[in-house]
Amino acid sequence: MKTDTIAAIATGLSNAGISIVRISGDQAFAVIDKVFQIKSKAKRLSEMESHTVHYGYIVDGEELIDEVMVVIMRAPRSYTMEDSIEIDCHGGITVTKKVLETVLKAGARIAEPGEFTKRAFLNGRIDLSQAEAVIDVIHANNELALKNSMKQLKGNVLHKVKEVRQSILLDTAYIEAALDDPEHISLEGFSDKLRENVMGSIKELSNLIDTSENGRLIKEGIRTVILGRPNAGKSSLLNLMVGEERAIVTDIAGTTRDTIEESIFLNGLCLNLIDTAGIRETSDLVEKLGVEKSLKSAKEADLIIYVIDASTPLNQDDDEILEFIKDRKAIVLLNKTDLESVIEEKDVNLLSTKPILKISALNQTGIKELEKTITEMFFEGNISFNDEIYITNVRHKNALVEARVSLEQVIVSIENEMPEDFFSIDLMNAYEVLGTIIGEAVDEDLVNTIFKEFCMGK
Ligand SMILES: Nc1nc2c(ncn2[C@@H]2O[C@H](COP(=O)(O)OP(=O)(O)O)[C@@H](O)[C@H]2O)c(=O)[nH]1
Ligand SMILES: [Mg+2]
């Protein structure tokens, strides 16, 4: 396939030690030969061996643009599977732009965002789930998310999906063959075998779908809302966990009126901590809005940390919060245990089992225990995950769910003793939907939408 030759700056646009201009396409060598001068002037880069590095100058006619190192990679052994060149230039914004301009003048055109990766996909080096993993690797904001994206990049989602598709395809092929040639291939007793296979595939898909909840937590972080009455010490706790004075702490009840959000990392987990306005009955309009906002955030939380001031008696507002957290993932903290406590664990009328811990935000005690408890509440306390696949991409999840619906329909058809061609319609539907995850039979719009999310030069 003949393609035009693209170029872009692959590194961030800020002054740095080095930046990279990338070129890919049939004319990559023709372009670089026009603008690159090897110091000895002995040979042109197009005559050099693949996967070698060369020192020299980028020139625009007589004009010297920059002193550079150039890496050459011949098709198909490159990121795009096309002839590819990377120019390491000095990392100034102006000089990098100038190098790019020179390359464009020599016949390349500017690449669209993600176009290098799109070519890797279109040329068959990676599937769509791997291309999406490239975006996730770039955007990963924590170690777990990065690890998971790297696994997806290595093809673990691809392999799993391929396995299930293969099983579906074999069954469909058998049915089709039998319908074509009933004299030699019998469907007698086949529905039992088919049911077993399809149930197996449904189980595989369900396992994958079940991981998507944790997948979301890995990718986006755990939404952790700190809830409690005014003055319980919520903002003090946030500051302590974040490690800086992020929220204003005073002894005036109702100080925090808006929600404050901060991300922290805990044993590889990302927590998005949200400090809220204290929950209480109030006639102050602004505070009332704050209270409403607190409850709204808490409704969307993955985890609630309910802070109680153990030095003062509980009241109706606490009852309301306890009722609210009843069916949610929550930890109860008895704070201010440095003061004389009037509340013990047994006094908190927990409507369902929840961890309950004693802390002092002021003296910074009990925080290690809290962190340990949080870690244990997610990923069954084990976040090392060696071979697990976590589905982190909503598009993948939706496709898995849709494929499962089709397979469940096959089971219904078997139970209703429907004719065999009914089976193959739903089987093929599941097969095709699963294919969209890896990029088989996807339409161009979807491909374009996915690659638009990339940055320039990737
Ligand atoms: N003695 C004591 N005071 C605390 C503790 N935690 C917070 N406070 C104090 O309680 C008051 C309210 O704290 P703040 O964090 O603003 O509570 P919020 O309204 O729940 O956000 C402030 O004066 C804090 O210094 C604690 O563990 N022990
Ligand atoms: Mg506060």
mmCIF file of N, CA, C and O in Angstrom, residues 21 97-98 152 184 209 231 249 265 276 312 318 341 343 385 396 443 445:
data_model
loop_
_atom_site.group_PDB
_atom_site.id
_atom_site.type_symbol
_atom_site.label_atom_id
_atom_site.label_comp_id
_atom_site.label_asym_id
_atom_site.label_seq_id
_atom_site.Cartn_x
_atom_site.Cartn_y
_atom_site.Cartn_z
ATOM 1 N N VAL A 21 11.899 14.656 16.270
ATOM 2 C CA VAL A 21 11.009 14.798 15.121
ATOM 3 C C VAL A 21 10.980 13.450 14.424
ATOM 4 O O VAL A 21 12.014 12.833 14.192
ATOM 5 N N LYS A 97 10.853 23.218 16.069
ATOM 6 C CA LYS A 97 9.861 23.606 15.063
ATOM 7 C C LYS A 97 10.525 23.839 13.716
ATOM 8 O O LYS A 97 9.978 23.516 12.668
ATOM 9 N N LYS A 98 11.700 24.411 13.776
ATOM 10 C CA LYS A 98 12.436 24.717 12.550
ATOM 11 C C LYS A 98 12.856 23.419 11.838
ATOM 12 O O LYS A 98 12.778 23.310 10.609
ATOM 13 N N GLN A 152 -2.130 -4.823 28.326
ATOM 14 C CA GLN A 152 -3.049 -4.724 27.190
ATOM 15 C C GLN A 152 -2.248 -4.485 25.910
ATOM 16 O O GLN A 152 -2.552 -5.028 24.859
ATOM 17 N N HIS A 184 -23.484 -36.247 5.420
ATOM 18 C CA HIS A 184 -22.224 -36.679 6.003
ATOM 19 C C HIS A 184 -21.943 -36.109 7.388
ATOM 20 O O HIS A 184 -21.191 -36.686 8.154
ATOM 21 N N ILE A 209 -15.998 -9.110 32.124
ATOM 22 C CA ILE A 209 -16.883 -7.974 32.438
ATOM 23 C C ILE A 209 -16.764 -7.616 33.925
ATOM 24 O O ILE A 209 -16.705 -6.455 34.298
ATOM 25 N N ASN A 231 -17.033 20.132 61.892
ATOM 26 C CA ASN A 231 -16.055 20.115 62.997
ATOM 27 C C ASN A 231 -15.585 18.731 63.418
ATOM 28 O O ASN A 231 -14.854 18.605 64.394
ATOM 29 N N VAL A 249 -8.732 24.583 57.932
ATOM 30 C CA VAL A 249 -9.197 23.952 59.167
ATOM 31 C C VAL A 249 -9.413 25.041 60.209
ATOM 32 O O VAL A 249 -8.523 25.832 60.480
ATOM 33 N N PHE A 265 -1.624 8.706 46.343
ATOM 34 C CA PHE A 265 -1.333 7.311 46.012
ATOM 35 C C PHE A 265 -1.073 6.528 47.268
ATOM 36 O O PHE A 265 -0.397 6.980 48.176
ATOM 37 N N THR A 276 -15.677 17.356 52.087
ATOM 38 C CA THR A 276 -17.007 17.945 51.856
ATOM 39 C C THR A 276 -17.410 18.859 53.004
ATOM 40 O O THR A 276 -16.796 18.858 54.068
ATOM 41 N N THR A 312 -17.616 14.385 71.306
ATOM 42 C CA THR A 312 -18.959 14.937 71.507
ATOM 43 C C THR A 312 -20.008 13.869 71.193
ATOM 44 O O THR A 312 -19.764 12.985 70.372
ATOM 45 N N ASP A 318 -25.900 12.331 62.650
ATOM 46 C CA ASP A 318 -25.129 11.090 62.523
ATOM 47 C C ASP A 318 -26.034 9.937 62.092
ATOM 48 O O ASP A 318 -25.634 9.105 61.279
ATOM 49 N N SER A 341 -12.910 10.677 75.297
ATOM 50 C CA SER A 341 -13.945 10.185 74.390
ATOM 51 C C SER A 341 -15.269 9.992 75.096
ATOM 52 O O SER A 341 -15.304 9.486 76.221
ATOM 53 N N ILE A 343 -17.644 8.683 73.009
ATOM 54 C CA ILE A 343 -18.197 7.675 72.092
ATOM 55 C C ILE A 343 -17.209 6.530 71.907
ATOM 56 O O ILE A 343 -16.020 6.752 71.659
ATOM 57 N N PHE A 385 -1.453 -8.120 41.233
ATOM 58 C CA PHE A 385 -2.030 -8.789 40.044
ATOM 59 C C PHE A 385 -1.042 -9.173 38.946
ATOM 60 O O PHE A 385 -0.537 -8.368 38.209
ATOM 61 N N HIS A 396 -14.628 -1.586 25.234
ATOM 62 C CA HIS A 396 -14.436 -3.029 25.313
ATOM 63 C C HIS A 396 -15.519 -3.663 26.171
ATOM 64 O O HIS A 396 -16.074 -4.690 25.829
ATOM 65 N N ASP A 443 -15.912 0.244 11.657
ATOM 66 C CA ASP A 443 -15.969 1.226 10.578
ATOM 67 C C ASP A 443 -14.965 2.349 10.815
ATOM 68 O O ASP A 443 -14.414 2.519 11.905
ATOM 69 N N ASP A 445 -15.157 5.513 10.990
ATOM 70 C CA ASP A 445 -15.462 6.577 11.958
ATOM 71 C C ASP A 445 -14.942 6.221 13.349
ATOM 72 O O ASP A 445 -14.367 7.050 14.035
#
